mmCIF file of C-alpha atoms in Angstrom:
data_model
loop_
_atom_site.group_PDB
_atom_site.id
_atom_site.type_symbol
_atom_site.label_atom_id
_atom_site.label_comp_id
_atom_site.label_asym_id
_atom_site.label_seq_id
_atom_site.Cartn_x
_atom_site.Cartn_y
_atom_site.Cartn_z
ATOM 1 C CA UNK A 5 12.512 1.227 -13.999
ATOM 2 C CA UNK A 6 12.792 1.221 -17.926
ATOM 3 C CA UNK A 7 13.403 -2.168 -19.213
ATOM 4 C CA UNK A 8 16.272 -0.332 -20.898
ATOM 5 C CA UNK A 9 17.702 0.704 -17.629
ATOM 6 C CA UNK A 10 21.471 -0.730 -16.821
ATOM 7 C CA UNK A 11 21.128 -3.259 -14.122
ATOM 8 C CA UNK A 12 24.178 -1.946 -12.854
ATOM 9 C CA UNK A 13 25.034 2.009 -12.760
ATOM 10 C CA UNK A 14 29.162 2.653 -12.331
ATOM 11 C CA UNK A 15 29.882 6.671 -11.389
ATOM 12 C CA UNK A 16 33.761 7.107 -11.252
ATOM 13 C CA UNK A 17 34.638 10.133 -8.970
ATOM 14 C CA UNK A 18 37.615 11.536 -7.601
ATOM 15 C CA UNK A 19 39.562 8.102 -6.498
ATOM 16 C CA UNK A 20 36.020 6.498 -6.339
ATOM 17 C CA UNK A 21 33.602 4.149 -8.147
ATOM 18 C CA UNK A 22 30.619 4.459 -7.080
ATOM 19 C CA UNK A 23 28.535 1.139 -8.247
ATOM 20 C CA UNK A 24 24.751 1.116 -7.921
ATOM 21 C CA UNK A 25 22.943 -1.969 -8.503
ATOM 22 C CA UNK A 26 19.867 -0.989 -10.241
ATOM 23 C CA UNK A 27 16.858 -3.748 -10.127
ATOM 24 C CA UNK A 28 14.803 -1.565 -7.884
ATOM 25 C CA UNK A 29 11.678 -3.082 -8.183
ATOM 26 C CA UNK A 30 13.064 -6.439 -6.972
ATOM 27 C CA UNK A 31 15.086 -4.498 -4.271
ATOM 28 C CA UNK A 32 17.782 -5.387 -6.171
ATOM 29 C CA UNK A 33 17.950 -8.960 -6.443
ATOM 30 C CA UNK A 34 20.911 -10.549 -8.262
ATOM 31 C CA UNK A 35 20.591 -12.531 -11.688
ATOM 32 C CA UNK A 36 22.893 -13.477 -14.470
ATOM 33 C CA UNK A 37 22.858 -9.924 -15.690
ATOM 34 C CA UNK A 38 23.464 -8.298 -13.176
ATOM 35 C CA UNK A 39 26.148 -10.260 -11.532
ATOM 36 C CA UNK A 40 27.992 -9.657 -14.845
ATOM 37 C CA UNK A 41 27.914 -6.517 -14.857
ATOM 38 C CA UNK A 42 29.000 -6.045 -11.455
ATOM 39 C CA UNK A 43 32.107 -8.392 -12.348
ATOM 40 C CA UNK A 44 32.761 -5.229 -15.174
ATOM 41 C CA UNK A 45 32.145 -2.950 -12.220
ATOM 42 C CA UNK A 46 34.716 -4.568 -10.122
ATOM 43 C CA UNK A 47 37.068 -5.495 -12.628
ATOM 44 C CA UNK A 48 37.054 -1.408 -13.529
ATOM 45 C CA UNK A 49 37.500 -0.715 -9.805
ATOM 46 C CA UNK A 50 40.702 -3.482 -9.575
ATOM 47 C CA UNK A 51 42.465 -2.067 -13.183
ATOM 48 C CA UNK A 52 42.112 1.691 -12.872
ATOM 49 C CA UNK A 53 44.897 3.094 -11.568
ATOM 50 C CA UNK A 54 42.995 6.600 -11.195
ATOM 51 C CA UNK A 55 40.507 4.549 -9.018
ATOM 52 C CA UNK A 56 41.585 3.514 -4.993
ATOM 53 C CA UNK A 57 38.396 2.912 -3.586
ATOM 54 C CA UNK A 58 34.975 1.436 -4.443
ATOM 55 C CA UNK A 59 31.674 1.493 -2.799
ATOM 56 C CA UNK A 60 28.412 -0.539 -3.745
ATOM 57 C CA UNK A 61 25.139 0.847 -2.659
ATOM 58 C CA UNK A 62 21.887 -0.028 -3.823
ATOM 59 C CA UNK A 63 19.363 1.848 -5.825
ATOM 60 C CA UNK A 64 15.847 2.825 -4.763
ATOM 61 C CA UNK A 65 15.884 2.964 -0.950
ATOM 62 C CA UNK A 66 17.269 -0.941 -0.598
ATOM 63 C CA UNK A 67 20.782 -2.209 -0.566
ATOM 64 C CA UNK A 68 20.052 -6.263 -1.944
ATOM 65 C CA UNK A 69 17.519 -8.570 -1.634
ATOM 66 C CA UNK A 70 20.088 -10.999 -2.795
ATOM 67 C CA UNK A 71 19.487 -13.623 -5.578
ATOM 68 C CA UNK A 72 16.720 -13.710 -7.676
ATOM 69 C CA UNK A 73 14.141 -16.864 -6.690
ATOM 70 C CA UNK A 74 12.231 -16.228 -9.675
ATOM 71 C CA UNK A 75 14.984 -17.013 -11.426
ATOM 72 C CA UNK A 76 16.816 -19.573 -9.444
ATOM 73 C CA UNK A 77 14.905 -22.470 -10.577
ATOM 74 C CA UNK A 78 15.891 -22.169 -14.322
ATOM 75 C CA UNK A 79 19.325 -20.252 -14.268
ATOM 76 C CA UNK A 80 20.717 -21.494 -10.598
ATOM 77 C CA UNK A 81 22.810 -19.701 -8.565
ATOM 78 C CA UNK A 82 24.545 -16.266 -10.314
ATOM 79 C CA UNK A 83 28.234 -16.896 -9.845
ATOM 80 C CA UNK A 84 31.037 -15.485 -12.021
ATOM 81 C CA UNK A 85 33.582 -17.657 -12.232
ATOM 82 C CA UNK A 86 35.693 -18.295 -9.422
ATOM 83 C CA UNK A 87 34.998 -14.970 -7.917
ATOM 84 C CA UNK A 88 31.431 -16.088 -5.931
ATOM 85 C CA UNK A 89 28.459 -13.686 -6.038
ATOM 86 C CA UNK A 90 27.778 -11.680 -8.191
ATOM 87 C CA UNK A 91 31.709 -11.545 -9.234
ATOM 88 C CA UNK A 92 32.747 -10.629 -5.378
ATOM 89 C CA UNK A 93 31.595 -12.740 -2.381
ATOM 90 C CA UNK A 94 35.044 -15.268 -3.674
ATOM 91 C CA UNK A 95 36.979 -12.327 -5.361
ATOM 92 C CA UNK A 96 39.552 -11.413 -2.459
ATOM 93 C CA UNK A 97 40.139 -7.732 -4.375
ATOM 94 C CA UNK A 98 42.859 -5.405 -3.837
ATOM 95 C CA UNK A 99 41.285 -2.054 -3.604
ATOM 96 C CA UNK A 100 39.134 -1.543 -0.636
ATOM 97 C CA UNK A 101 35.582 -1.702 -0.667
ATOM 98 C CA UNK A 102 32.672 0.090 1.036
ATOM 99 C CA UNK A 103 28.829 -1.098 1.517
ATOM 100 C CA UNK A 104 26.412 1.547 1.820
ATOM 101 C CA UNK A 105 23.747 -0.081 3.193
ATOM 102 C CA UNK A 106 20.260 1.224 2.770
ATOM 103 C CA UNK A 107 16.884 -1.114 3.948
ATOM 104 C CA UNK A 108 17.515 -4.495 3.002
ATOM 105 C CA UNK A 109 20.762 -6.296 3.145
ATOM 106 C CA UNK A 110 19.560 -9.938 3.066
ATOM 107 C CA UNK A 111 21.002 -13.393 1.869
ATOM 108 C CA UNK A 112 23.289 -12.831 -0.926
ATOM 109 C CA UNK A 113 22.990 -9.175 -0.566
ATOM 110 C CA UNK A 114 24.181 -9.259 2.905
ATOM 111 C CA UNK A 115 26.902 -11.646 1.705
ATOM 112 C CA UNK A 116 27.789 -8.930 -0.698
ATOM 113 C CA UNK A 117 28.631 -6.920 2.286
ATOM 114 C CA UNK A 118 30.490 -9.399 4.129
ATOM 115 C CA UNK A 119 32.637 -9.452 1.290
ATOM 116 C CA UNK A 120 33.185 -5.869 1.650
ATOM 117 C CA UNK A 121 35.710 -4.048 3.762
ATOM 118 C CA UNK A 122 33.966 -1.386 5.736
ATOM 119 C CA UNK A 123 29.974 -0.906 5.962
ATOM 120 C CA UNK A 124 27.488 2.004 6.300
ATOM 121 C CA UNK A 125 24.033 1.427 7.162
ATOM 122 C CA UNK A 126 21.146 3.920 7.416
ATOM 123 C CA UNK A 127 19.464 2.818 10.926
ATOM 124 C CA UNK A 128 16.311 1.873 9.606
ATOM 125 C CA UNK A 129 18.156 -0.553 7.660
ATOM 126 C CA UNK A 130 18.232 -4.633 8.500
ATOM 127 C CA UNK A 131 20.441 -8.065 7.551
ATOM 128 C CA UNK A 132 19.388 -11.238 7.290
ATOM 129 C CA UNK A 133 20.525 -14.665 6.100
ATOM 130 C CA UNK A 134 17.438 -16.448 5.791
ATOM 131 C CA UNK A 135 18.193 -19.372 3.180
ATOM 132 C CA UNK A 136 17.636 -21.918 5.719
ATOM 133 C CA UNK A 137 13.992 -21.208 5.337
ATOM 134 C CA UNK A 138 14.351 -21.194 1.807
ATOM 135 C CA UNK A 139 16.249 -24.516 2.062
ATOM 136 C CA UNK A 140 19.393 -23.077 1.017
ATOM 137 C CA UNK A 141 22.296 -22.561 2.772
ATOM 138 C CA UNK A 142 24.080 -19.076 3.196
ATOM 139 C CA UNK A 143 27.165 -20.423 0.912
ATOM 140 C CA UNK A 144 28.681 -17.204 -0.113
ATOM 141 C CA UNK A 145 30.087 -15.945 2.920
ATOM 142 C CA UNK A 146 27.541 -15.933 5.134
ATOM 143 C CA UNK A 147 28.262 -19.242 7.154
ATOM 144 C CA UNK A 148 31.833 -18.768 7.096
ATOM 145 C CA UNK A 149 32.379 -14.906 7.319
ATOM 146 C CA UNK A 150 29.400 -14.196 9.907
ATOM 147 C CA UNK A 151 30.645 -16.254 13.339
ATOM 148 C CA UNK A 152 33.876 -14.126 13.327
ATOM 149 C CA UNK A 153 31.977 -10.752 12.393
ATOM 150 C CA UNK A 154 29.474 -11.092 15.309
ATOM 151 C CA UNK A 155 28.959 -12.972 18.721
ATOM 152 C CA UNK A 156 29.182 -16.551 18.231
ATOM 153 C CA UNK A 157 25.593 -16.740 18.947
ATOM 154 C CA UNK A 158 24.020 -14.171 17.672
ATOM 155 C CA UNK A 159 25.799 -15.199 14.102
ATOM 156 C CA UNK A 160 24.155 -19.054 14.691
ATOM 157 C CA UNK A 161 20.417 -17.512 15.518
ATOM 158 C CA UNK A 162 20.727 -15.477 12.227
ATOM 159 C CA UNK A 163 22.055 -18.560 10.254
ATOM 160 C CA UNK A 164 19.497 -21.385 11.813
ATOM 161 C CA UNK A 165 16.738 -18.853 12.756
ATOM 162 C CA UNK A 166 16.326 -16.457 9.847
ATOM 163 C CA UNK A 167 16.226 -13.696 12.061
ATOM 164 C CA UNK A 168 16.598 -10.483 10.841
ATOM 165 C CA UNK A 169 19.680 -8.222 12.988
ATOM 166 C CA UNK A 170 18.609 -3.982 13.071
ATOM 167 C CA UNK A 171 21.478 -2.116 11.619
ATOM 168 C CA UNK A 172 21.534 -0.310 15.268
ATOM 169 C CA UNK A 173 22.156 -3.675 16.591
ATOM 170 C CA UNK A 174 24.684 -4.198 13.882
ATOM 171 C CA UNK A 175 26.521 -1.518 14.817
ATOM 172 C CA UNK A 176 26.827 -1.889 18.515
ATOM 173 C CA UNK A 177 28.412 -5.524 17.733
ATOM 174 C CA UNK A 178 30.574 -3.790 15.538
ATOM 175 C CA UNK A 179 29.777 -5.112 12.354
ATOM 176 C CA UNK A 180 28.709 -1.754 10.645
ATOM 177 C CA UNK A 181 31.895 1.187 10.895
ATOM 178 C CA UNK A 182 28.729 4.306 10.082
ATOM 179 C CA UNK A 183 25.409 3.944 11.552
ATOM 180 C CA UNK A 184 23.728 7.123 9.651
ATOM 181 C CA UNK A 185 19.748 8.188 9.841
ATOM 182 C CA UNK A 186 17.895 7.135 6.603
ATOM 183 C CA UNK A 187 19.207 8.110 2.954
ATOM 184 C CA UNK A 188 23.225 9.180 4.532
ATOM 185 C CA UNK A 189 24.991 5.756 4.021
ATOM 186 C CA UNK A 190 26.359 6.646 1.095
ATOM 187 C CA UNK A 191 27.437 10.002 1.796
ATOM 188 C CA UNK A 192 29.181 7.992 5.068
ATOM 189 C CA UNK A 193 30.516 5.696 2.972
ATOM 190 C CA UNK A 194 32.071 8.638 0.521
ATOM 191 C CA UNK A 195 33.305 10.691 3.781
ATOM 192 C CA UNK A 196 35.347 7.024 4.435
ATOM 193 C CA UNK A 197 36.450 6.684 0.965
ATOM 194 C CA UNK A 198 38.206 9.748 1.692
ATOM 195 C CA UNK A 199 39.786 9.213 4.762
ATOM 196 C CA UNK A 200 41.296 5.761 3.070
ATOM 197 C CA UNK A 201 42.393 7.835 -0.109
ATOM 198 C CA UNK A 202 43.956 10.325 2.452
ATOM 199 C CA UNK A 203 46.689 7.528 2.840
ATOM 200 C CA UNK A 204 49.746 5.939 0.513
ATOM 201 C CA UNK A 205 47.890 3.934 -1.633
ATOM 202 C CA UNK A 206 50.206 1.442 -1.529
ATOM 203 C CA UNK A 207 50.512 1.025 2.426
ATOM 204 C CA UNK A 208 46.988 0.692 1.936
ATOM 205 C CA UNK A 209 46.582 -1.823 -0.535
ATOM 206 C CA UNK A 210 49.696 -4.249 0.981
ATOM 207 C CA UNK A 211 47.709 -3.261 4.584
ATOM 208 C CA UNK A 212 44.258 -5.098 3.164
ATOM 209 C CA UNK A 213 46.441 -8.074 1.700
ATOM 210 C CA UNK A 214 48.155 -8.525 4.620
ATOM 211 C CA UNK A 215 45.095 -8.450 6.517
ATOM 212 C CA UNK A 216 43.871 -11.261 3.491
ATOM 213 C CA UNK A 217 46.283 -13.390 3.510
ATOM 214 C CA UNK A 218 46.792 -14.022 7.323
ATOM 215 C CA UNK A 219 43.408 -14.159 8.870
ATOM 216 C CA UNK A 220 42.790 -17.914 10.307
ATOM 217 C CA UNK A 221 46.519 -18.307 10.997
ATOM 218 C CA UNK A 222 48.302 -18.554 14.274
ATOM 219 C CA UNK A 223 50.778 -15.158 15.153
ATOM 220 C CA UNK A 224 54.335 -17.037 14.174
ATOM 221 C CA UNK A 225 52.653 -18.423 10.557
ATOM 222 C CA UNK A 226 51.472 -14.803 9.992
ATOM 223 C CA UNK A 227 54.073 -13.026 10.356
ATOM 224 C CA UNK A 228 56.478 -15.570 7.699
ATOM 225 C CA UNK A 229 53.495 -14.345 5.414
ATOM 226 C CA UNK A 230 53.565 -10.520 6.378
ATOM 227 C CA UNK A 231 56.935 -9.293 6.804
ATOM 228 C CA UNK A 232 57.603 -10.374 3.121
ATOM 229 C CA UNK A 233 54.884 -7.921 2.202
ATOM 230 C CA UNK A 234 55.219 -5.165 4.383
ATOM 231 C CA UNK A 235 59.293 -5.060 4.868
ATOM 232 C CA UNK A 236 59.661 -3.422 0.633
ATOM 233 C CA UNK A 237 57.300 -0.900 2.140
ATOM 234 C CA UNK A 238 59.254 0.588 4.610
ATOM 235 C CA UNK A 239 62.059 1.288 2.019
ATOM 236 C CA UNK A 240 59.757 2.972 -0.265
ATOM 237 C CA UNK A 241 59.718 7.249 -1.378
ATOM 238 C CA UNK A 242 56.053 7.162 0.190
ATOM 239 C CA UNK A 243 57.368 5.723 3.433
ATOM 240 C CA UNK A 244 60.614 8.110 3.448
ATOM 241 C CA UNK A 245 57.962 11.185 3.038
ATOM 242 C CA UNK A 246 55.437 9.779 5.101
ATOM 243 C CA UNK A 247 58.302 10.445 8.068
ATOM 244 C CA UNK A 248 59.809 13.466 7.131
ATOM 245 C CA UNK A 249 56.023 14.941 6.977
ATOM 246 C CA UNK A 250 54.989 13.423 10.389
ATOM 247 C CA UNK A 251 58.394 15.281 11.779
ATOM 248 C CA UNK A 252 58.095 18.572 10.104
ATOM 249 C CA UNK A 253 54.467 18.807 11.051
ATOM 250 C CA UNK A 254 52.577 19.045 7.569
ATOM 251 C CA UNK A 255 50.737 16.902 5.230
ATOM 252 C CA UNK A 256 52.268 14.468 3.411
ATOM 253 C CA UNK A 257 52.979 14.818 -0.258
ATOM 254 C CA UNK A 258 50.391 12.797 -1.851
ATOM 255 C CA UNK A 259 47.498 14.859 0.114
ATOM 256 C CA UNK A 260 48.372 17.835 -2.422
#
């Protein structure tokens, strides 16, 4: 890669941002610059109104090796702000988010996709969370997103073992939505992109805060935090065409 080369590559397409971190010779690994840029990325993604979904993938065959050690002694850990990792492990954004997960997807990179929505992983891909051997700890989502994500312990041998977890074994837990052969996560992820922009965009984006907002509380607290949220929805003009298209048997309006 050209010294000159962005560390982070944004391609808008129809509805879609594509963002492409792009440090391949350190499979990606995540300093200051880059987890600035990605912030930009994001913040793009989260202002656009032209924009509904956005997927992060990883340049040159691997999806993140996660932070930079080289540079960890001198510059620390690359947070932005009060959004976590790299500007998204903390973020809690509105739009949805896809990981298209080529080779590795460890530490912080595989708390990068934690923090995502939905994940597609090439089968010859692998996660791991190995900062315990590092004598680190997985503090961006890792310990607290992973025991609910997989078996209880599976999650704890990845966390205290290091192990690494096959993206086929990923899958049949449930913790990747596309297992694809090597080189088609991405064009998974962009085949889900487009069944999510097939939908209202807003019963999509009050859907993920919903889903936000109430995870961790018990059915009678959620529901005092949903039904504010979701009850202006049903009284909405995408709502009122959603049914009339379901009952005269054609597409709704906003698939053109």
């Amino acid at each position: 890669m050209d010294s000159q080369d962005p560390v982070v590559v944004t391609e808008p397409r129809p509805g879609v941002l594509l963002v492409t971190l792009n440090r391949p010779h350190v499979r990606n690994a995540i300093d200051h610059w880059l987890a600035k840029a990605m912030d930009v990325a994001l913040t793009r993604l989260e202002t656009d109104p032209s924009l509904g979904v956005g997927i992060l993938a990883g340049a040159g065959g691997h999806f993140c090796s996660g932070m930079d050690l080289k540079a960890f002694p001198t510059d620390g850990v690359p947070l932005v702000a009060d959004r976590g990792l790299a500007g998204l492990t903390r973020a809690r954004l509105r739009k949805p988010l896809i990981a298209a997960v080529e080779g590795a997807a460890v530490a912080g990179g595989f708390e990068l996709a934690l923090a995502c929505d939905l994940i597609t992983a090439a089968d010859t891909a692998f996660f791991a969370l190995p900062e315990v051997a590092r004598g680190l700890i997985a503090a961006e989502g890792g310990a607290v997103r992973l025991p609910g994500r997989l078996p209880y312990h599976v999650a704890m041998e990845m966390l205290l073992t290091a192990a690494p977890l096959p993206a086929s074994d990923a899958a049949r837990y449930g913790l990747v939505n596309r297992l694809t052969p090597e080189g088609g996560a991405l064009q998974a992820a962009l085949a889900l992109a487009d069944r999510v922009q097939a939908n209202s965009g807003e019963a999509v984006l009050i859907t993920k805060q919903i889903v936000q907002d109430t995870r961790g509380l018990d059915d009678r607290s959620a529901y005092t935090v949903q039904d504010p949220l979701s009850a202006p929805v049903f009284t909405t003009s995408a709502a009122t065409e959603g049914a009339k298209a379901f009952t005269e048997k054609r597409p709704p309006a906003w698939q053109g």
